[in-house]
Coordinates of C-alpha atoms in Angstrom, one line a residue:
Chain A
X1 CA -0.1 0.1 0.0
X2 CA 1.3 3.2 -0.8
X3 CA 1.6 6.4 1.7
X4 CA -0.1 9.6 0.4
X5 CA 0.6 13.2 1.9
X6 CA -2.6 14.9 3.0
X7 CA -2.8 18.9 3.9
X8 CA -5.3 19.9 6.5
X9 CA -6.0 23.4 7.4
X10 CA -7.2 24.6 10.8
X11 CA -8.6 27.7 12.2
X12 CA -6.2 27.9 15.5
X13 CA -2.7 26.6 16.2
X14 CA -4.7 25.0 19.5
X15 CA -7.0 22.8 17.2
X16 CA -4.2 21.8 15.2
X17 CA -2.1 20.9 18.0
X18 CA -4.9 18.8 19.4
X19 CA -5.2 17.1 15.8
X20 CA -1.6 16.4 16.1
X21 CA -1.7 14.0 19.3
X22 CA -5.0 12.3 18.1
X23 CA -3.0 11.7 14.6
X24 CA -0.1 10.5 16.3
X25 CA -2.0 8.1 18.6
X26 CA -3.7 6.8 15.7
X27 CA -0.3 6.0 13.8
X28 CA -0.2 8.7 11.2
X29 CA 3.3 10.6 10.7
X30 CA 2.6 14.4 11.1
X31 CA 5.5 15.9 8.9
X32 CA 5.3 19.5 9.3
X33 CA 3.1 22.2 10.3
X34 CA 2.6 25.8 8.8
X35 CA 1.3 28.7 10.6
X36 CA 1.1 32.6 10.3
X37 CA 3.2 33.5 13.4
X38 CA 6.0 31.8 15.4
X39 CA 4.6 29.6 17.9
X40 CA 6.6 27.4 20.4
X41 CA 3.2 25.2 20.9
X42 CA 3.2 24.2 17.2
X43 CA 7.1 23.7 17.1
X44 CA 6.9 21.6 20.2
X45 CA 4.1 19.2 18.7
X46 CA 5.7 19.1 15.2
X47 CA 9.2 18.3 16.3
X48 CA 12.2 20.6 17.0
X49 CA 15.1 20.6 14.9
X50 CA 18.7 20.9 15.6
X51 CA 20.1 24.3 14.0
X52 CA 23.6 25.1 13.2
X53 CA 22.7 28.9 12.9
X54 CA 24.4 29.9 16.1
X55 CA 27.4 27.7 15.6
X56 CA 28.0 29.1 12.3
X57 CA 27.4 32.9 13.4
X58 CA 30.0 31.9 16.6
X59 CA 32.4 30.9 14.1
X60 CA 32.2 33.7 11.5
X61 CA 32.3 36.1 14.5
X62 CA 35.7 34.5 15.4
X63 CA 37.2 34.5 11.9
X64 CA 35.9 38.3 11.7
X65 CA 37.8 39.3 14.9
X66 CA 40.9 37.4 13.6
X67 CA 40.6 38.9 10.2
X68 CA 40.3 42.5 11.7
X69 CA 43.2 42.1 14.0
X70 CA 45.5 40.3 11.7
X71 CA 45.0 42.9 9.1
X72 CA 45.7 45.8 11.4
X73 CA 48.6 44.1 12.8
X74 CA 50.2 43.0 9.8
X75 CA 49.8 46.7 8.1
X76 CA 50.6 48.5 11.1
X77 CA 53.8 46.2 12.0
X78 CA 55.1 45.0 8.7
X79 CA 53.6 46.4 5.7
X80 CA 53.6 50.2 6.8
X81 CA 55.2 50.9 9.9
X82 CA 55.4 54.4 10.9
X83 CA 57.5 55.4 13.9
X84 CA 55.2 57.9 15.7
X85 CA 57.7 59.5 18.7
X86 CA 58.6 55.9 19.5
X87 CA 55.1 54.9 20.2
X88 CA 54.5 50.9 19.8
X89 CA 53.5 49.7 16.4
X90 CA 51.3 47.0 17.7
X91 CA 49.0 49.2 19.5
X92 CA 46.3 46.5 20.2
X93 CA 44.0 48.3 22.2
X94 CA 43.3 50.9 19.2
X95 CA 42.7 47.9 17.0
X96 CA 39.9 46.2 18.8
X97 CA 36.9 48.4 17.2
X98 CA 37.6 47.4 13.9
X99 CA 37.9 43.8 14.9
X100 CA 34.7 44.0 17.0
X101 CA 32.8 45.5 13.8
X102 CA 34.2 43.1 11.5
X103 CA 33.3 40.1 13.7
X104 CA 29.6 41.5 14.2
X105 CA 29.5 42.0 10.2
X106 CA 30.9 38.6 9.5
X107 CA 28.3 36.7 12.0
X108 CA 25.2 38.7 10.6
X109 CA 26.2 37.6 7.1
X110 CA 27.1 34.1 7.9
X111 CA 23.7 33.9 10.0
X112 CA 21.6 35.3 7.4
X113 CA 23.2 32.8 4.6
X114 CA 22.5 29.8 7.3
X115 CA 18.8 31.3 7.9
X116 CA 18.3 30.9 4.1
X117 CA 19.8 27.7 4.0
X118 CA 18.2 26.2 6.9
X119 CA 14.7 27.9 6.2
X120 CA 15.1 26.8 2.7
X121 CA 14.6 29.9 1.6
X122 CA 16.3 29.6 -1.8
X123 CA 13.5 28.8 -3.9
X124 CA 10.7 31.3 -4.5
X125 CA 7.9 29.2 -5.6
X126 CA 7.6 25.7 -4.6
X127 CA 4.9 23.3 -5.7
X128 CA 3.3 23.2 -2.0
X129 CA 1.8 26.7 -3.0
X130 CA -0.7 25.3 -5.7
X131 CA -2.7 24.1 -2.4
X132 CA -5.0 27.0 -1.8
X133 CA -5.1 26.6 2.2
X134 CA -1.3 27.0 2.4
X135 CA -1.2 30.4 0.9
X136 CA -3.6 31.3 3.8
X137 CA -1.0 30.1 6.3
X138 CA 0.5 33.2 5.8
X139 CA -2.0 35.1 7.5
X140 CA -5.0 33.2 9.1
X141 CA -4.8 29.2 8.9
X142 CA -2.8 26.7 10.5
X143 CA -1.9 23.8 8.1
X144 CA -0.6 20.4 8.9
X145 CA 1.4 18.1 6.6
X146 CA 0.4 14.5 7.3
X147 CA 1.9 11.2 5.6
X148 CA -0.3 8.1 6.0
X149 CA -0.9 5.0 4.5
X150 CA -4.5 5.1 5.4
X151 CA -5.8 8.1 3.6
X152 CA -9.5 7.6 4.4
X153 CA -9.0 6.8 8.3
X154 CA -6.9 10.1 8.5
X155 CA -9.5 12.1 6.6
X156 CA -12.1 11.2 9.1
X157 CA -10.0 11.8 12.0
X158 CA -9.2 15.2 10.6
X159 CA -12.8 16.3 9.9
X160 CA -13.7 15.2 13.5
X161 CA -10.6 17.3 14.8
X162 CA -12.2 20.3 13.2
X163 CA -10.1 20.7 9.7
X164 CA -11.6 23.3 7.3
X165 CA -10.1 21.4 4.4
X166 CA -8.4 18.3 3.6
X167 CA -6.5 17.7 0.7
X168 CA -4.0 15.4 -1.1
X169 CA -0.6 17.3 -1.5
X170 CA 0.1 18.3 -5.0
X171 CA 3.5 16.5 -5.6
Chain B
X1 CA 0.1 42.2 49.4
X2 CA -1.3 40.0 46.8
X3 CA -4.2 42.2 47.2
X4 CA -2.5 45.3 46.7
X5 CA -0.9 43.9 43.3
X6 CA -4.1 42.7 42.1
X7 CA -6.0 46.1 43.0
X8 CA -3.4 48.0 41.1
X9 CA -3.4 45.7 38.3
X10 CA -7.1 46.3 38.3
X11 CA -7.0 49.9 38.4
X12 CA -4.7 50.4 35.6
X13 CA -6.2 47.4 33.6
X14 CA -4.7 44.3 32.2
X15 CA -1.4 45.7 30.3
X16 CA -1.3 43.4 27.3
X17 CA -5.0 44.1 26.5
X18 CA -4.5 47.5 25.9
X19 CA -1.9 46.6 23.3
X20 CA -4.4 45.2 20.9
X21 CA -8.5 45.6 21.3
X22 CA -10.5 42.5 21.9
X23 CA -12.1 42.1 18.9
X24 CA -8.9 42.1 16.7
X25 CA -8.6 38.5 15.0
X26 CA -5.8 37.9 12.3
X27 CA -8.1 38.9 9.5
X28 CA -8.4 42.0 10.8
X29 CA -4.7 42.8 11.6
X30 CA -3.8 41.5 8.1
X31 CA -6.4 43.9 6.7
X32 CA -5.6 46.8 8.8
X33 CA -1.9 46.6 7.9
X34 CA -2.0 45.6 4.4
X35 CA -4.6 48.3 3.2
X36 CA -2.3 51.0 2.5
X37 CA -0.4 48.7 0.1
X38 CA -3.1 47.7 -2.2
X39 CA -5.5 50.8 -1.8
X40 CA -5.0 53.5 -4.3
X41 CA -3.1 56.3 -2.8
X42 CA -4.9 59.1 -1.2
X43 CA -4.4 62.8 -2.3
X44 CA -2.6 63.4 1.1
X45 CA -0.4 60.9 0.1
X46 CA 0.2 62.4 -3.3
X47 CA 0.8 65.7 -1.6
X48 CA 3.2 64.6 0.8
X49 CA 4.9 62.7 -1.7
X50 CA 5.2 65.5 -4.2
X51 CA 6.8 67.8 -1.5
X52 CA 9.1 65.5 -0.2
X53 CA 10.3 64.9 -3.8
X54 CA 10.9 68.4 -4.1
X55 CA 12.8 68.5 -1.2
X56 CA 14.7 65.5 -2.3
X57 CA 15.7 67.3 -5.3
X58 CA 16.8 70.3 -3.1
X59 CA 19.4 67.8 -1.5
X60 CA 20.5 66.5 -5.0
X61 CA 21.0 70.2 -6.3
X62 CA 22.8 70.9 -2.8
X63 CA 25.3 68.3 -3.2
X64 CA 25.5 69.2 -6.9
X65 CA 26.6 72.7 -6.3
X66 CA 29.0 71.4 -3.6
X67 CA 31.0 69.1 -6.0
X68 CA 31.3 72.0 -8.3
X69 CA 31.9 74.5 -6.1
X70 CA 33.8 72.8 -2.9
X71 CA 33.1 73.4 0.5
X72 CA 33.4 77.1 0.3
X73 CA 29.7 77.2 -0.6
X74 CA 29.2 76.4 3.4
X75 CA 29.8 78.6 6.5
X76 CA 32.9 76.5 7.5
X77 CA 36.0 78.7 7.8
X78 CA 39.5 78.0 9.1
X79 CA 38.8 78.0 12.6
X80 CA 35.3 76.6 12.7
X81 CA 36.2 73.5 10.2
X82 CA 33.3 71.1 11.2
X83 CA 30.0 72.8 10.5
X84 CA 26.4 71.6 9.6
X85 CA 27.8 68.6 7.7
X86 CA 29.2 66.8 10.8
X87 CA 26.2 68.1 13.3
X88 CA 23.8 66.5 10.6
X89 CA 25.9 63.5 10.7
X90 CA 25.9 62.9 14.2
X91 CA 22.2 63.8 14.6
X92 CA 21.3 61.5 11.7
X93 CA 23.1 58.6 13.1
X94 CA 21.8 59.1 16.6
X95 CA 18.2 58.9 15.1
X96 CA 19.4 55.6 13.3
X97 CA 20.0 54.0 16.8
X98 CA 16.6 53.9 18.1
X99 CA 15.4 51.6 15.8
X100 CA 17.8 48.9 16.5
X101 CA 17.2 49.5 20.1
X102 CA 13.7 49.1 20.0
X103 CA 13.9 46.0 17.9
X104 CA 16.5 44.5 19.9
X105 CA 16.6 45.8 23.5
X106 CA 12.9 45.5 23.7
X107 CA 12.7 42.1 22.0
X108 CA 15.2 40.8 24.4
X109 CA 13.6 41.9 27.5
X110 CA 10.2 40.7 26.2
X111 CA 8.5 44.3 26.0
X112 CA 5.5 43.1 24.0
X113 CA 4.4 46.6 23.0
X114 CA 7.3 46.7 20.6
X115 CA 5.7 44.6 18.0
X116 CA 3.4 47.6 16.8
X117 CA 6.2 50.2 16.0
X118 CA 9.4 48.0 15.4
X119 CA 9.0 48.0 11.8
X120 CA 9.2 51.5 11.0
X121 CA 11.6 52.0 13.8
X122 CA 13.7 49.8 12.1
X123 CA 13.2 51.3 8.6
X124 CA 13.8 54.6 10.3
X125 CA 17.2 53.2 11.4
X126 CA 18.1 52.2 8.0
X127 CA 17.3 55.5 6.2
X128 CA 18.8 57.6 8.8
X129 CA 21.9 55.6 8.9
X130 CA 22.1 55.9 5.2
X131 CA 21.5 59.8 4.9
X132 CA 24.3 59.9 8.0
X133 CA 26.9 58.2 5.8
X134 CA 26.6 60.7 3.1
X135 CA 27.8 63.6 5.2
X136 CA 31.2 62.7 6.3
X137 CA 32.0 61.9 2.7
X138 CA 30.4 65.0 1.5
X139 CA 32.4 67.0 4.2
X140 CA 35.8 65.7 2.9
X141 CA 36.1 68.4 0.1
X142 CA 37.8 66.0 -1.9
X143 CA 35.1 63.7 -1.6
X144 CA 36.1 61.3 -4.5
X145 CA 38.8 60.2 -2.2
X146 CA 36.3 58.8 0.3
X147 CA 37.4 55.1 -0.5
X148 CA 41.0 55.6 0.9
X149 CA 39.2 54.8 4.3
X150 CA 38.9 51.1 3.1
X151 CA 41.6 49.1 3.2
X152 CA 42.9 47.8 0.0
X153 CA 45.9 47.0 -2.1
X154 CA 46.8 50.3 -4.0
X155 CA 49.6 51.5 -5.8
X156 CA 50.3 54.1 -3.2
X157 CA 51.3 51.5 -1.0
X158 CA 49.0 53.2 2.0
X159 CA 47.0 51.9 4.6
X160 CA 44.1 53.7 6.8
X161 CA 45.6 55.0 10.2
X162 CA 44.1 52.4 12.2
X163 CA 44.5 54.3 15.4
X164 CA 41.8 57.2 14.1
X165 CA 38.4 57.3 15.2
X166 CA 37.4 58.4 11.7
X167 CA 38.6 54.9 10.4
X168 CA 36.6 53.2 13.1
X169 CA 33.6 55.1 12.1
X170 CA 34.2 54.1 8.7
X171 CA 33.7 50.3 9.7
X172 CA 31.1 51.0 12.7
X173 CA 28.8 52.8 9.9
X174 CA 29.1 50.4 7.1
X175 CA 28.5 47.3 9.4
X176 CA 25.7 49.0 11.1
X177 CA 24.1 49.7 7.8
X178 CA 24.5 46.0 6.5
X179 CA 23.5 44.7 10.2
X180 CA 20.4 47.0 10.2
X181 CA 19.4 45.9 6.6
X182 CA 19.4 42.4 7.2
X183 CA 17.8 42.5 10.5
X184 CA 14.8 44.5 9.1
X185 CA 14.7 42.5 6.0
X186 CA 14.4 39.3 8.1
X187 CA 11.6 40.5 10.0
X188 CA 9.8 41.4 7.1
X189 CA 9.8 38.2 5.1
X190 CA 6.9 36.4 6.9
X191 CA 4.9 40.0 6.1
X192 CA 6.2 39.9 2.9
X193 CA 4.7 36.3 2.4
X194 CA 1.3 37.7 3.7
X195 CA 1.5 40.4 1.3
X196 CA 2.1 38.1 -1.7
X197 CA -0.8 35.7 -0.6
X198 CA -3.2 38.5 -0.2
X199 CA -2.2 40.3 -3.5
X200 CA -5.1 40.9 -6.1
X201 CA -3.1 40.9 -9.4
X202 CA -0.7 38.3 -10.3
X203 CA 2.1 40.9 -10.8
X204 CA 1.8 42.2 -7.3
X205 CA 1.9 38.7 -6.2
X206 CA 5.0 37.7 -8.3
X207 CA 6.9 40.6 -6.7
X208 CA 6.2 40.0 -3.2
X209 CA 6.7 36.3 -3.9
X210 CA 10.0 37.0 -5.0
X211 CA 11.2 39.0 -2.0
X212 CA 9.4 36.7 0.3
X213 CA 11.8 34.1 -0.9
X214 CA 9.4 31.6 -0.6
X215 CA 8.3 31.6 2.7
X216 CA 5.6 29.3 3.7
X217 CA 5.4 29.4 7.4
X218 CA 6.7 26.0 8.2
X219 CA 7.8 25.2 11.7
X220 CA 11.4 24.7 10.1
X221 CA 11.2 28.4 8.8
X222 CA 9.8 29.6 12.2
X223 CA 12.6 27.7 14.0
X224 CA 15.4 29.1 11.7
X225 CA 14.0 32.5 11.7
X226 CA 13.5 32.8 15.8
X227 CA 17.2 31.4 16.1
X228 CA 18.8 33.9 13.6
X229 CA 16.1 36.8 14.6
X230 CA 16.8 36.6 18.5
X231 CA 21.0 36.2 18.0
X232 CA 20.8 39.1 15.6
X233 CA 19.1 41.1 18.8
X234 CA 21.8 39.9 21.1
X235 CA 24.4 41.0 18.7
X236 CA 22.6 44.6 17.9
X237 CA 22.8 45.9 21.2
X238 CA 26.6 45.9 21.8
X239 CA 27.0 47.0 18.0
X240 CA 24.4 49.9 18.5
X241 CA 26.6 51.2 21.5
X242 CA 29.6 51.0 19.6
X243 CA 28.4 52.9 16.9
X244 CA 27.8 56.0 18.6
X245 CA 30.6 55.4 21.1
X246 CA 33.0 55.8 18.0
X247 CA 31.2 58.9 17.1
X248 CA 31.7 60.1 20.5
X249 CA 35.5 59.3 20.2
X250 CA 35.5 61.3 17.1
X251 CA 35.5 64.2 19.4
X252 CA 37.0 62.8 22.7
X253 CA 40.1 61.6 20.9
X254 CA 40.9 65.4 19.9
X255 CA 42.6 67.7 22.6
X256 CA 40.0 70.5 22.3
X257 CA 38.3 71.8 25.2
X258 CA 35.0 70.6 25.7
X259 CA 35.7 67.7 23.3
X260 CA 38.4 65.7 25.3
X261 CA 36.1 64.3 27.9
X262 CA 35.7 60.7 28.9
X263 CA 32.0 60.9 29.2
X264 CA 31.5 61.6 25.4
X265 CA 31.2 57.9 24.4
X266 CA 28.2 57.0 26.9
X267 CA 26.9 60.8 26.8
X268 CA 26.7 60.3 22.8
X269 CA 25.0 56.6 23.1
X270 CA 22.3 58.0 25.4
X271 CA 21.8 61.1 23.3
X272 CA 21.3 59.1 20.1
X273 CA 18.9 57.0 22.0
X274 CA 17.1 60.0 23.5
X275 CA 16.8 61.9 19.9
X276 CA 16.0 58.5 17.9
X277 CA 13.1 57.8 20.5
X278 CA 11.6 61.0 19.9
X279 CA 11.7 60.5 16.3
X280 CA 9.9 57.3 16.6
X281 CA 7.3 59.1 18.5
X282 CA 6.9 61.8 15.9
X283 CA 7.1 59.1 13.1
X284 CA 4.2 56.9 15.3
X285 CA 1.9 59.9 15.8
X286 CA 2.0 60.4 12.0
X287 CA 1.6 57.1 10.7
X288 CA -1.2 56.1 13.4
X289 CA -3.1 58.9 11.9
X290 CA -2.3 58.5 8.2
X291 CA -2.5 54.8 7.9
X292 CA -5.6 54.5 9.9
X293 CA -3.4 52.2 12.8
X294 CA -5.3 53.6 15.8
X295 CA -6.3 50.0 16.9
X296 CA -2.4 48.7 16.6
X297 CA -0.6 51.4 18.1
X298 CA -2.4 52.5 20.9
X299 CA -2.2 55.0 23.8
X300 CA -0.5 52.5 25.8
X301 CA 2.5 52.4 23.1
X302 CA 3.0 56.3 23.5
X303 CA 2.8 55.9 27.4
X304 CA 5.7 53.6 27.3
X305 CA 7.9 55.5 24.7
X306 CA 7.0 58.9 26.7
X307 CA 8.7 57.0 29.9
X308 CA 11.8 56.4 28.2
X309 CA 11.7 59.7 26.8
X310 CA 11.4 61.1 30.1
X311 CA 14.4 59.0 31.4
X312 CA 16.4 60.3 28.5
X313 CA 15.9 63.7 29.3
X314 CA 16.9 63.5 33.1
X315 CA 20.2 61.4 31.8
X316 CA 20.9 64.2 29.4
X317 CA 20.3 66.8 32.2
X318 CA 22.8 65.0 34.2
X319 CA 25.3 64.7 31.3
X320 CA 25.2 68.7 30.9
X321 CA 25.7 69.0 34.6
X322 CA 28.6 66.6 34.5
X323 CA 30.1 68.6 31.9
X324 CA 29.7 71.8 33.8
X325 CA 30.9 70.3 37.1
X326 CA 33.9 68.7 35.6
X327 CA 35.0 72.0 33.8
X328 CA 34.9 73.7 37.0
X329 CA 36.4 70.7 39.2
X330 CA 39.2 70.0 36.6
X331 CA 40.4 73.6 37.2
X332 CA 41.4 74.3 33.5
X333 CA 40.7 77.9 32.5
X334 CA 40.2 77.3 28.9
X335 CA 37.5 74.6 30.0
X336 CA 36.1 77.0 32.2
X337 CA 35.8 79.6 30.0
X338 CA 34.2 77.3 27.4
X339 CA 31.3 76.8 29.9
X340 CA 30.8 80.4 30.2
X341 CA 30.9 80.7 26.5
X342 CA 28.3 78.5 26.2
X343 CA 25.9 80.0 28.7
X344 CA 26.4 83.6 27.9
X345 CA 28.6 83.7 24.6
X346 CA 28.0 84.3 20.9
X347 CA 25.6 81.3 20.6
X348 CA 23.9 81.4 24.2
X349 CA 20.3 81.6 22.8
X350 CA 20.8 78.3 20.9
X351 CA 22.3 76.6 24.2
X352 CA 19.5 77.7 26.3
X353 CA 17.1 76.5 23.9
X354 CA 18.7 73.2 23.7
X355 CA 18.7 72.9 27.5
X356 CA 15.0 73.8 27.6
X357 CA 13.6 71.4 24.6
X358 CA 16.1 68.4 26.0
X359 CA 15.9 68.8 29.6
X360 CA 12.9 70.8 30.8
X361 CA 10.2 70.3 28.2
X362 CA 10.0 66.4 28.7
X363 CA 9.5 66.8 32.1
X364 CA 5.7 67.2 31.4
X365 CA 5.6 63.4 30.9
X366 CA 5.6 63.0 34.7
X367 CA 1.9 63.9 34.1
X368 CA 0.0 60.7 32.8
X369 CA -2.0 63.2 30.7
X370 CA 0.8 64.6 28.7
X371 CA 1.8 60.9 27.9
X372 CA -1.4 60.1 26.8
X373 CA -2.1 63.1 24.4
X374 CA -1.3 62.9 21.3
X375 CA -0.7 66.6 20.3
X376 CA 1.4 66.7 23.5
X377 CA 3.5 63.8 22.4
X378 CA 4.1 65.1 18.9
X379 CA 4.9 68.6 20.2
X380 CA 7.4 67.4 22.8
X381 CA 9.0 64.9 20.6
X382 CA 9.6 67.4 17.8
X383 CA 11.0 69.8 20.3
X384 CA 13.5 67.1 21.4
X385 CA 14.3 66.5 18.0
X386 CA 15.1 70.0 17.5
X387 CA 16.6 70.4 20.6
X388 CA 18.8 67.3 20.0
X389 CA 19.9 68.8 16.5
X390 CA 21.1 72.1 18.2
X391 CA 23.1 69.8 20.7
X392 CA 25.0 68.3 18.0
X393 CA 25.8 71.5 16.2
X394 CA 26.6 73.4 19.4
X395 CA 29.3 70.5 20.4
X396 CA 31.0 71.2 17.5
X397 CA 30.9 74.9 16.7
X398 CA 31.3 76.1 20.8
X399 CA 34.5 74.4 21.1
X400 CA 35.9 74.9 17.6
X401 CA 34.9 78.8 17.8
X402 CA 36.9 79.3 21.2
X403 CA 39.9 77.0 21.1
X404 CA 43.4 77.4 22.9
X405 CA 44.5 80.3 20.7
X406 CA 42.6 83.4 21.1
X407 CA 43.9 85.1 17.6
X408 CA 42.2 82.3 16.0
X409 CA 39.0 82.7 17.6
X410 CA 36.1 83.1 14.9
X411 CA 32.3 82.5 15.1
X412 CA 30.3 80.3 12.5
X413 CA 27.2 81.0 10.3
X414 CA 25.7 78.7 8.1
X415 CA 24.8 79.7 4.3
X416 CA 21.9 78.9 2.2
X417 CA 23.5 75.7 1.1
X418 CA 24.0 74.3 4.7
X419 CA 20.5 74.8 5.2
X420 CA 19.4 73.7 1.9
X421 CA 21.4 70.4 2.1
X422 CA 19.9 69.8 5.8
X423 CA 16.3 70.4 4.5
X424 CA 16.9 68.3 1.7
X425 CA 18.0 65.4 3.7
X426 CA 14.9 65.6 6.1
X427 CA 12.8 65.7 2.6
X428 CA 14.7 62.8 1.4
X429 CA 13.9 60.7 4.6
X430 CA 10.3 61.7 4.5
X431 CA 10.2 60.6 0.6
X432 CA 11.8 57.2 1.5
X433 CA 9.0 56.9 3.8
X434 CA 6.4 57.9 1.6
X435 CA 7.5 55.1 -0.8
X436 CA 8.0 52.5 1.8
X437 CA 4.3 52.8 3.3
X438 CA 2.9 51.9 -0.1
X439 CA 5.1 49.0 -0.8
X440 CA 5.8 47.2 2.7
X441 CA 3.8 46.5 5.7
X442 CA 4.5 49.0 8.1
X443 CA 3.6 47.1 11.2
X444 CA 5.0 43.4 12.2
X445 CA 2.1 41.5 11.4
X446 CA 3.0 38.0 12.9
X447 CA 4.1 39.8 15.9
X448 CA 1.0 41.1 16.4
X449 CA -0.8 38.0 15.4
X450 CA 1.4 36.3 18.1
X451 CA 0.0 38.8 20.5
X452 CA -3.7 38.4 19.4
X453 CA -3.1 34.4 19.7
X454 CA -1.8 34.6 23.1
X455 CA -4.8 37.1 24.2
X456 CA -7.2 34.2 23.0
X457 CA -5.4 31.2 24.6
X458 CA -5.4 33.1 28.0

């Protein structure tokens, strides 16, 4: 028996969350949830994922700081030394600010890149958008994506849980 | 004790409820916010847009004339070498600081009232920082060499002077503009998706679709969004502090009386947030009225902002008093003379006006009625904007007019081109906003929805 993917839309996160637990209890797999705002509740029932965004930002920040300090040290000490009244060439406290700014800049750029990659924000149009209710997930609907081998049973369960519409995912 | 708290709560009302009327559901939020994007432009919008466009052209002409004739068209002279240009720069970058303050600090401290105002506060940051970035380049005289500030391999075999705050400034502003843009755009993506899905025509849908980057609102995306957004907020706070501290160091590192003060970096940061918040209040009153957002930007929002302005004015007053005290306590004759010059010299009316607008006038916010009345908020915030601009100008011209060498003393007076350039940038700022309100949702809808959902579930 082949599995099918259903998209069911709900009026609220709360109804969707109740439906998730009922579906899971009956052995259907809930793959993903879509909603118009960030909700810890929905994320918790659909499932958290590990994220590398913060690690990427941290490493980029370190690279930025090292780049900043390295560039200034090399240029001030080796490439373009100026003896100004015998003051030290490697005047590191004066170098901290540029190093700090570069570390923040690198972290922001790396974080944004990782955000695009992890959020799969690289495709402007996906087939998913052909489902009408998913277009409403950006403002007032909560949509669940269910993978199940027993489609009719899942449909009945979803209807009882208060789903507005249930469709097979166009894939 | 518990009773007292409960009664107090009942008297003031449940704070969250005042942030959004009870009957506001998701549809109402979306309709109210997206309405200015899809409805035809009103006559008032066309008038405002045209006036701001005319002022933008004035800015372009002023810059063009500056490029043709040189900095001699300005009122600067061999003694007062910094005039309007640097004052405008410091003022604009200060305004540019509050947007990120609202977005980041209020997010990190879970101040829910931020949701209605953060979008245009961030846009304000972006525009103000970009305008601020123009002035140091314009004031260079030989503006076409501004890229010498950037470290790049060149045939002159030269490097920037890493120990100069002017070079730090270049890095701070460049980072700040890129950072603010990413922060603003990230917060905008879910709302652009809503605009895409509510668009009437296919063409509009495609344009918003491209900028929404395929946002579907999946938990995967929301998780990535939250992680990135909150980390950016945490980074933004030290960044904002560093940006205006560096502006303060531009002055403090010099040896001039009235500039070489260790108080400058924090004093500049507070001043920036003060003037920026005043600008946010000004813009909030205007947008609330013109975009019909009375239900989303409520009196409670204004009350919170008025309290922050009140705190800011107290800190500013304390900073001025510290400057006077340190000049007297330090015992330097030049410093003592400069304080007397500020209070009674050539520019005394402006100095007293500054004290009045920045310190005295905001004290009306001790009264709840003043914090809740839109006319009083608008009037006070405009006066603070004027006062802070005067402060930026006076910091520069007082010190430069009365340095250590009396034979070099000169006074400063702006010319037509000084004023036209400043007015032009104000017009350009307004012009960018006039365009933006028709293109981008001016309230963070997904955050307001979150508020609405929390209210229902409580």
